[in-house]
PDB file of C-alpha atoms in Angstrom:
ATOM      1  CA  GLY A  11      -9.187 -29.711 106.827  1.00 45.00           C
ATOM      2  CA  GLU A  12      -6.935 -28.629 109.251  1.00 62.00           C
ATOM      3  CA  ASN A  13      -9.009 -25.946 110.901  1.00 80.00           C
ATOM      4  CA  VAL A  14      -9.092 -25.543 115.267  1.00 90.00           C
ATOM      5  CA  GLU A  15     -12.018 -23.580 116.673  1.00 94.00           C
ATOM      6  CA  GLN A  16     -11.641 -21.948 120.086  1.00 96.00           C
ATOM      7  CA  HIS A  17     -14.204 -21.525 122.500  1.00 96.00           C
ATOM      8  CA  PRO A  18     -14.297 -19.053 124.290  1.00 97.00           C
ATOM      9  CA  SER A  19     -12.235 -15.970 123.036  1.00 96.00           C
ATOM     10  CA  THR A  20     -12.561 -14.299 126.781  1.00 97.00           C
ATOM     11  CA  LEU A  21     -13.694 -16.481 130.080  1.00 98.00           C
ATOM     12  CA  SER A  22     -14.059 -14.410 133.354  1.00 98.00           C
ATOM     13  CA  VAL A  23     -13.623 -16.549 136.226  1.00 98.00           C
ATOM     14  CA  GLN A  24     -14.071 -15.779 140.092  1.00 98.00           C
ATOM     15  CA  GLU A  25     -10.952 -16.876 142.120  1.00 98.00           C
ATOM     16  CA  GLY A  26     -12.151 -20.134 143.257  1.00 98.00           C
ATOM     17  CA  ASP A  27     -14.668 -21.473 140.340  1.00 98.00           C
ATOM     18  CA  SER A  28     -13.600 -23.448 137.313  1.00 98.00           C
ATOM     19  CA  ALA A  29     -13.100 -22.302 133.822  1.00 98.00           C
ATOM     20  CA  VAL A  30     -13.831 -24.602 130.400  1.00 98.00           C
ATOM     21  CA  ILE A  31     -12.517 -24.154 127.292  1.00 98.00           C
ATOM     22  CA  LYS A  32     -13.538 -25.896 124.336  1.00 98.00           C
ATOM     23  CA  CYS A  33     -11.472 -26.710 121.058  1.00 97.00           C
ATOM     24  CA  THR A  34     -13.026 -28.196 118.111  1.00 96.00           C
ATOM     25  CA  TYR A  35     -12.022 -29.699 115.155  1.00 93.00           C
ATOM     26  CA  SER A  36     -12.623 -31.099 111.624  1.00 90.00           C
ATOM     27  CA  ASP A  37      -8.584 -33.672 111.016  1.00 86.00           C
ATOM     28  CA  SER A  38      -9.553 -37.079 111.184  1.00 85.00           C
ATOM     29  CA  ALA A  39      -6.911 -37.594 111.716  1.00 85.00           C
ATOM     30  CA  SER A  40      -5.929 -35.728 114.265  1.00 88.00           C
ATOM     31  CA  ASN A  41      -3.479 -37.648 117.451  1.00 88.00           C
ATOM     32  CA  TYR A  42      -2.126 -34.658 119.644  1.00 92.00           C
ATOM     33  CA  PHE A  43      -4.216 -32.402 121.353  1.00 95.00           C
ATOM     34  CA  PRO A  44      -2.349 -29.762 123.463  1.00 96.00           C
ATOM     35  CA  TRP A  45      -3.134 -27.092 125.059  1.00 98.00           C
ATOM     36  CA  TYR A  46      -0.709 -23.875 126.100  1.00 97.00           C
ATOM     37  CA  LYS A  47      -1.027 -21.585 128.172  1.00 98.00           C
ATOM     38  CA  GLN A  48       1.641 -17.501 127.381  1.00 96.00           C
ATOM     39  CA  GLU A  49       1.076 -15.851 130.406  1.00 95.00           C
ATOM     40  CA  LEU A  50       1.544 -11.467 129.072  1.00 91.00           C
ATOM     41  CA  GLY A  51       4.468 -10.793 126.490  1.00 88.00           C
ATOM     42  CA  LYS A  52       5.741 -13.967 126.991  1.00 92.00           C
ATOM     43  CA  ARG A  53       6.446 -17.300 125.241  1.00 94.00           C
ATOM     44  CA  PRO A  54       3.233 -19.738 124.732  1.00 95.00           C
ATOM     45  CA  GLN A  55       4.580 -22.775 127.620  1.00 96.00           C
ATOM     46  CA  LEU A  56       3.329 -25.918 126.836  1.00 96.00           C
ATOM     47  CA  ILE A  57       0.534 -27.027 130.301  1.00 97.00           C
ATOM     48  CA  ILE A  58      -0.533 -30.192 129.429  1.00 97.00           C
ATOM     49  CA  ASP A  59      -2.115 -32.543 126.096  1.00 95.00           C
ATOM     50  CA  ILE A  60      -3.097 -35.697 125.475  1.00 95.00           C
ATOM     51  CA  ARG A  61      -3.216 -38.656 122.885  1.00 91.00           C
ATOM     52  CA  SER A  62      -6.393 -40.336 121.086  1.00 82.00           C
ATOM     53  CA  ASN A  63      -5.995 -43.398 122.677  1.00 80.00           C
ATOM     54  CA  VAL A  64      -7.212 -42.034 125.985  1.00 81.00           C
ATOM     55  CA  GLY A  65     -10.145 -39.400 126.734  1.00 91.00           C
ATOM     56  CA  GLU A  66      -8.999 -38.006 129.837  1.00 95.00           C
ATOM     57  CA  LYS A  67      -5.285 -36.870 131.116  1.00 94.00           C
ATOM     58  CA  LYS A  68      -5.510 -34.639 134.554  1.00 96.00           C
ATOM     59  CA  ASP A  69      -2.811 -33.154 136.229  1.00 95.00           C
ATOM     60  CA  GLN A  70      -3.059 -31.390 139.613  1.00 96.00           C
ATOM     61  CA  ARG A  71      -5.723 -28.725 138.999  1.00 97.00           C
ATOM     62  CA  ILE A  72      -6.077 -28.841 134.874  1.00 98.00           C
ATOM     63  CA  ALA A  73      -7.847 -32.089 132.601  1.00 98.00           C
ATOM     64  CA  VAL A  74      -8.374 -32.121 129.286  1.00 98.00           C
ATOM     65  CA  THR A  75     -10.491 -34.448 127.344  1.00 97.00           C
ATOM     66  CA  LEU A  76     -11.040 -35.816 124.027  1.00 96.00           C
ATOM     67  CA  ASN A  77     -14.538 -36.737 122.317  1.00 94.00           C
ATOM     68  CA  LYS A  78     -12.650 -38.312 119.193  1.00 92.00           C
ATOM     69  CA  THR A  79     -16.112 -39.122 118.266  1.00 91.00           C
ATOM     70  CA  ALA A  80     -17.262 -35.686 117.999  1.00 93.00           C
ATOM     71  CA  LYS A  81     -13.694 -33.570 117.425  1.00 93.00           C
ATOM     72  CA  HIS A  82     -13.845 -31.783 120.661  1.00 94.00           C
ATOM     73  CA  PHE A  83     -11.465 -31.774 123.195  1.00 97.00           C
ATOM     74  CA  SER A  84     -11.324 -29.083 126.182  1.00 98.00           C
ATOM     75  CA  LEU A  85      -9.253 -28.554 129.390  1.00 98.00           C
ATOM     76  CA  HIS A  86     -10.708 -27.244 132.753  1.00 98.00           C
ATOM     77  CA  ILE A  87      -9.313 -25.604 135.658  1.00 98.00           C
ATOM     78  CA  THR A  88     -10.140 -26.120 138.789  1.00 98.00           C
ATOM     79  CA  GLU A  89     -10.373 -24.163 141.818  1.00 98.00           C
ATOM     80  CA  THR A  90      -8.923 -21.439 139.774  1.00 98.00           C
ATOM     81  CA  GLN A  91      -5.883 -18.571 141.607  1.00 97.00           C
ATOM     82  CA  PRO A  92      -4.551 -15.399 139.527  1.00 96.00           C
ATOM     83  CA  GLU A  93      -1.449 -16.809 138.119  1.00 97.00           C
ATOM     84  CA  ASP A  94      -3.790 -18.599 136.322  1.00 98.00           C
ATOM     85  CA  SER A  95      -4.430 -15.650 134.583  1.00 98.00           C
ATOM     86  CA  ALA A  96      -3.465 -16.475 130.808  1.00 97.00           C
ATOM     87  CA  VAL A  97      -4.302 -16.717 126.953  1.00 97.00           C
ATOM     88  CA  TYR A  98      -4.400 -20.200 126.321  1.00 98.00           C
ATOM     89  CA  PHE A  99      -4.116 -21.889 122.821  1.00 97.00           C
ATOM     90  CA  CYS A 100      -5.545 -25.592 121.967  1.00 97.00           C
ATOM     91  CA  ALA A 101      -3.941 -27.154 119.189  1.00 94.00           C
ATOM     92  CA  HIS A 102      -3.903 -30.278 117.048  1.00 92.00           C
ATOM     93  CA  PHE A 103      -1.448 -32.488 115.401  1.00 89.00           C
ATOM     94  CA  GLY A 104      -2.359 -33.074 111.345  1.00 80.00           C
ATOM     95  CA  ASN A 105      -1.192 -36.607 109.953  1.00 72.00           C
ATOM     96  CA  PHE A 106      -0.668 -37.223 106.180  1.00 70.00           C
ATOM     97  CA  GLY A 107       0.971 -34.666 104.360  1.00 70.00           C
ATOM     98  CA  ASN A 108       0.066 -32.325 107.348  1.00 71.00           C
ATOM     99  CA  GLU A 109       2.698 -32.665 109.779  1.00 79.00           C
ATOM    100  CA  LYS A 110       2.236 -29.762 112.437  1.00 85.00           C
ATOM    101  CA  LEU A 111       0.086 -27.885 114.946  1.00 90.00           C
ATOM    102  CA  THR A 112      -2.538 -26.100 114.170  1.00 90.00           C
ATOM    103  CA  PHE A 113      -3.894 -23.596 117.202  1.00 93.00           C
ATOM    104  CA  GLY A 114      -6.372 -22.550 117.781  1.00 94.00           C
ATOM    105  CA  THR A 115      -7.649 -18.592 117.802  1.00 93.00           C
ATOM    106  CA  GLY A 116      -6.884 -18.241 122.315  1.00 95.00           C
ATOM    107  CA  THR A 117      -9.275 -17.804 124.775  1.00 97.00           C
ATOM    108  CA  ARG A 118      -7.549 -15.333 127.245  1.00 97.00           C
ATOM    109  CA  LEU A 119      -8.665 -15.750 130.933  1.00 98.00           C
ATOM    110  CA  THR A 120      -8.783 -13.284 133.414  1.00 98.00           C
ATOM    111  CA  ILE A 121      -9.221 -14.676 137.434  1.00 98.00           C
ATOM    112  CA  ILE A 122     -11.294 -12.186 139.541  1.00 97.00           C
ATOM    113  CA  PRO A 123     -10.154 -11.821 143.050  1.00 94.00           C
TER     114      PRO A 123
ATOM    115  CA  ASP B   6      14.830 -19.832 127.709  1.00 49.00           C
ATOM    116  CA  GLY B   7      14.608 -23.683 127.809  1.00 54.00           C
ATOM    117  CA  GLY B   8      17.252 -24.208 124.902  1.00 93.00           C
ATOM    118  CA  ILE B   9      16.206 -22.298 122.601  1.00 96.00           C
ATOM    119  CA  THR B  10      16.967 -18.169 122.338  1.00 96.00           C
ATOM    120  CA  GLN B  11      15.613 -15.588 120.049  1.00 97.00           C
ATOM    121  CA  SER B  12      17.739 -11.896 119.224  1.00 95.00           C
ATOM    122  CA  PRO B  13      17.030  -9.598 119.725  1.00 95.00           C
ATOM    123  CA  LYS B  14      14.885  -9.218 123.049  1.00 95.00           C
ATOM    124  CA  TYR B  15      13.611  -5.937 120.695  1.00 96.00           C
ATOM    125  CA  LEU B  16      14.152  -4.119 117.407  1.00 94.00           C
ATOM    126  CA  PHE B  17      13.122  -1.141 115.674  1.00 93.00           C
ATOM    127  CA  ARG B  18      13.234  -1.207 112.316  1.00 90.00           C
ATOM    128  CA  LYS B  19      12.852   2.513 109.995  1.00 90.00           C
ATOM    129  CA  GLU B  20      10.538   1.808 106.981  1.00 88.00           C
ATOM    130  CA  GLY B  21      12.428   0.626 103.462  1.00 88.00           C
ATOM    131  CA  GLN B  22      15.034  -1.951 105.410  1.00 91.00           C
ATOM    132  CA  ASN B  23      15.320  -5.690 105.418  1.00 94.00           C
ATOM    133  CA  VAL B  24      15.435  -6.691 109.278  1.00 95.00           C
ATOM    134  CA  THR B  25      16.592  -9.824 110.028  1.00 96.00           C
ATOM    135  CA  LEU B  26      15.646 -12.203 113.990  1.00 97.00           C
ATOM    136  CA  SER B  27      17.697 -15.221 115.241  1.00 98.00           C
ATOM    137  CA  CYS B  28      16.312 -17.699 116.156  1.00 98.00           C
ATOM    138  CA  GLU B  29      18.902 -20.237 116.811  1.00 98.00           C
ATOM    139  CA  GLN B  30      18.273 -24.186 118.960  1.00 97.00           C
ATOM    140  CA  ASN B  31      20.317 -26.166 121.044  1.00 96.00           C
ATOM    141  CA  LEU B  32      17.204 -29.268 121.181  1.00 95.00           C
ATOM    142  CA  ASN B  33      18.284 -31.479 118.695  1.00 94.00           C
ATOM    143  CA  HIS B  34      15.050 -30.156 117.343  1.00 94.00           C
ATOM    144  CA  ASP B  35      14.966 -31.348 113.318  1.00 94.00           C
ATOM    145  CA  ALA B  36      11.281 -28.524 113.204  1.00 95.00           C
ATOM    146  CA  MET B  37      12.316 -25.218 113.766  1.00 96.00           C
ATOM    147  CA  TYR B  38       9.116 -22.835 112.896  1.00 97.00           C
ATOM    148  CA  TRP B  39       8.236 -18.921 112.754  1.00 97.00           C
ATOM    149  CA  TYR B  40       5.654 -17.176 114.601  1.00 96.00           C
ATOM    150  CA  ARG B  41       3.986 -13.221 114.069  1.00 96.00           C
ATOM    151  CA  GLN B  42       1.582 -12.503 117.133  1.00 94.00           C
ATOM    152  CA  ASP B  43       0.081  -9.107 117.030  1.00 91.00           C
ATOM    153  CA  PRO B  44      -2.118  -7.468 120.144  1.00 84.00           C
ATOM    154  CA  GLY B  45      -4.744 -10.266 121.276  1.00 80.00           C
ATOM    155  CA  GLN B  46      -4.257 -12.096 118.543  1.00 84.00           C
ATOM    156  CA  GLY B  47      -3.131 -15.266 117.881  1.00 89.00           C
ATOM    157  CA  LEU B  48      -0.719 -17.348 116.672  1.00 93.00           C
ATOM    158  CA  ARG B  49      -0.445 -17.120 112.586  1.00 93.00           C
ATOM    159  CA  LEU B  50       2.036 -19.086 110.952  1.00 94.00           C
ATOM    160  CA  ILE B  51       4.675 -17.292 108.915  1.00 97.00           C
ATOM    161  CA  TYR B  52       7.352 -20.563 107.666  1.00 97.00           C
ATOM    162  CA  TYR B  53       8.417 -23.351 108.924  1.00 96.00           C
ATOM    163  CA  SER B  54      11.354 -26.409 107.840  1.00 96.00           C
ATOM    164  CA  GLN B  55      11.428 -29.710 109.051  1.00 93.00           C
ATOM    165  CA  ILE B  56      14.639 -30.700 107.756  1.00 93.00           C
ATOM    166  CA  VAL B  57      17.844 -28.568 107.462  1.00 95.00           C
ATOM    167  CA  ASN B  58      18.382 -26.711 103.766  1.00 95.00           C
ATOM    168  CA  ASP B  59      13.770 -27.478 103.226  1.00 95.00           C
ATOM    169  CA  PHE B  60      11.033 -25.035 103.873  1.00 96.00           C
ATOM    170  CA  GLN B  61       7.938 -24.414 104.127  1.00 95.00           C
ATOM    171  CA  LYS B  62       5.089 -21.438 102.735  1.00 96.00           C
ATOM    172  CA  GLY B  63       2.590 -21.182 106.126  1.00 94.00           C
ATOM    173  CA  ASP B  64      -0.098 -18.891 106.388  1.00 92.00           C
ATOM    174  CA  ILE B  65       1.532 -15.274 105.886  1.00 95.00           C
ATOM    175  CA  ALA B  66       5.095 -16.287 104.518  1.00 96.00           C
ATOM    176  CA  GLU B  67       4.155 -12.644 102.385  1.00 96.00           C
ATOM    177  CA  GLY B  68       6.815 -10.190 102.730  1.00 96.00           C
ATOM    178  CA  TYR B  69       9.287 -12.960 104.601  1.00 97.00           C
ATOM    179  CA  SER B  70      11.906 -14.574 103.552  1.00 97.00           C
ATOM    180  CA  VAL B  71      13.780 -17.388 105.721  1.00 98.00           C
ATOM    181  CA  SER B  72      16.913 -19.912 105.319  1.00 97.00           C
ATOM    182  CA  ARG B  73      18.022 -23.730 107.175  1.00 98.00           C
ATOM    183  CA  GLU B  74      21.656 -23.828 105.795  1.00 97.00           C
ATOM    184  CA  LYS B  75      21.987 -25.003 110.157  1.00 97.00           C
ATOM    185  CA  LYS B  76      19.819 -27.566 112.008  1.00 96.00           C
ATOM    186  CA  GLU B  77      20.326 -24.982 115.139  1.00 97.00           C
ATOM    187  CA  SER B  78      19.180 -22.047 113.250  1.00 98.00           C
ATOM    188  CA  PHE B  79      16.308 -20.753 111.521  1.00 98.00           C
ATOM    189  CA  PRO B  80      17.024 -16.973 110.632  1.00 98.00           C
ATOM    190  CA  LEU B  81      14.024 -14.785 109.602  1.00 98.00           C
ATOM    191  CA  THR B  82      13.869 -11.510 107.788  1.00 97.00           C
ATOM    192  CA  VAL B  83      11.131  -9.514 107.300  1.00 96.00           C
ATOM    193  CA  THR B  84      11.875  -7.717 103.889  1.00 94.00           C
ATOM    194  CA  SER B  85      10.284  -3.824 103.145  1.00 90.00           C
ATOM    195  CA  ALA B  86       7.842  -5.716 101.000  1.00 89.00           C
ATOM    196  CA  GLN B  87       6.102  -6.532 104.483  1.00 89.00           C
ATOM    197  CA  LYS B  88       4.145  -3.618 105.289  1.00 87.00           C
ATOM    198  CA  ASN B  89       3.420  -4.046 108.408  1.00 91.00           C
ATOM    199  CA  PRO B  90       5.209  -6.205 109.572  1.00 93.00           C
ATOM    200  CA  THR B  91       5.390  -4.294 114.217  1.00 95.00           C
ATOM    201  CA  ALA B  92       4.275  -7.371 115.731  1.00 96.00           C
ATOM    202  CA  PHE B  93       5.335 -10.412 118.634  1.00 96.00           C
ATOM    203  CA  TYR B  94       7.665 -13.016 116.875  1.00 97.00           C
ATOM    204  CA  LEU B  95       7.421 -15.431 118.046  1.00 97.00           C
ATOM    205  CA  CYS B  96      10.218 -18.994 117.508  1.00 98.00           C
ATOM    206  CA  ALA B  97       9.302 -23.127 118.143  1.00 97.00           C
ATOM    207  CA  SER B  98      11.485 -25.702 117.381  1.00 96.00           C
ATOM    208  CA  SER B  99      10.173 -29.604 117.794  1.00 94.00           C
ATOM    209  CA  MET B 100      11.494 -32.934 117.522  1.00 89.00           C
ATOM    210  CA  ASP B 101       9.284 -35.653 115.718  1.00 81.00           C
ATOM    211  CA  ARG B 102       7.086 -32.945 113.818  1.00 81.00           C
ATOM    212  CA  GLY B 103       4.600 -31.610 116.153  1.00 79.00           C
ATOM    213  CA  PHE B 104       4.226 -34.843 117.565  1.00 81.00           C
ATOM    214  CA  TYR B 105       5.589 -34.301 121.085  1.00 84.00           C
ATOM    215  CA  GLY B 106       4.978 -29.765 121.258  1.00 89.00           C
ATOM    216  CA  TYR B 107       7.070 -27.579 120.481  1.00 93.00           C
ATOM    217  CA  THR B 108       8.697 -25.397 123.112  1.00 95.00           C
ATOM    218  CA  PHE B 109       9.207 -21.425 121.904  1.00 96.00           C
ATOM    219  CA  GLY B 110      11.977 -19.045 121.869  1.00 96.00           C
ATOM    220  CA  SER B 111      11.617 -16.480 124.673  1.00 96.00           C
ATOM    221  CA  GLY B 112      10.182 -14.203 121.316  1.00 96.00           C
ATOM    222  CA  THR B 113      11.037 -10.818 118.976  1.00 97.00           C
ATOM    223  CA  ARG B 114       9.219  -7.658 119.823  1.00 96.00           C
ATOM    224  CA  LEU B 115       9.155  -5.525 116.156  1.00 96.00           C
ATOM    225  CA  THR B 116       8.624  -1.815 116.333  1.00 95.00           C
ATOM    226  CA  VAL B 117       8.858  -0.090 112.814  1.00 90.00           C
ATOM    227  CA  VAL B 118       9.791   4.057 113.286  1.00 86.00           C
TER     228      VAL B 118
END
């Protein structure tokens, strides 16, 4: 299977608080997990990614964690700011005949000033 | 646009007409992709090509056609058979089939009038 489930579909967070978005996948051969941010009317842009040989990766206020046993990975945004408001997509890269990214359905994150 | 250019930015089509969306990249990427995005929705794969002169159907290929005669170019034709073509269309490219992520173009917003 190549599906990926993403939750929640919408998330509102007070400015300065943390936001967490979770994705679950079914392809046990998946080995690359990127996260994309899409601002209104713009193109998705890669913000962070993780490979299956590590469990966590951090870049300033953004972190991604991966649990390969449970087949889920999460995006964590700390000290949220208004410019974090956007739609976030998780994705995973399949393998063995399914070598392309499969995207989650997206999470609309709204930061409340 | 980070090396991948979509044109035009806005496109209006009369019902019953075919229209072609352009996607050009100078990143020397082997693979290219077309996605459709409806308001508030996720990314749905239309077609993809991992090598010149070869392409595969995605999840919603009906009513669309593509060609890949050059590595740099992957045009998408929206045919009259596509009953609801109004949407935001995104082109992407990748090296190594996506194992290093995708680079997206800035999109074409197609409206049927």
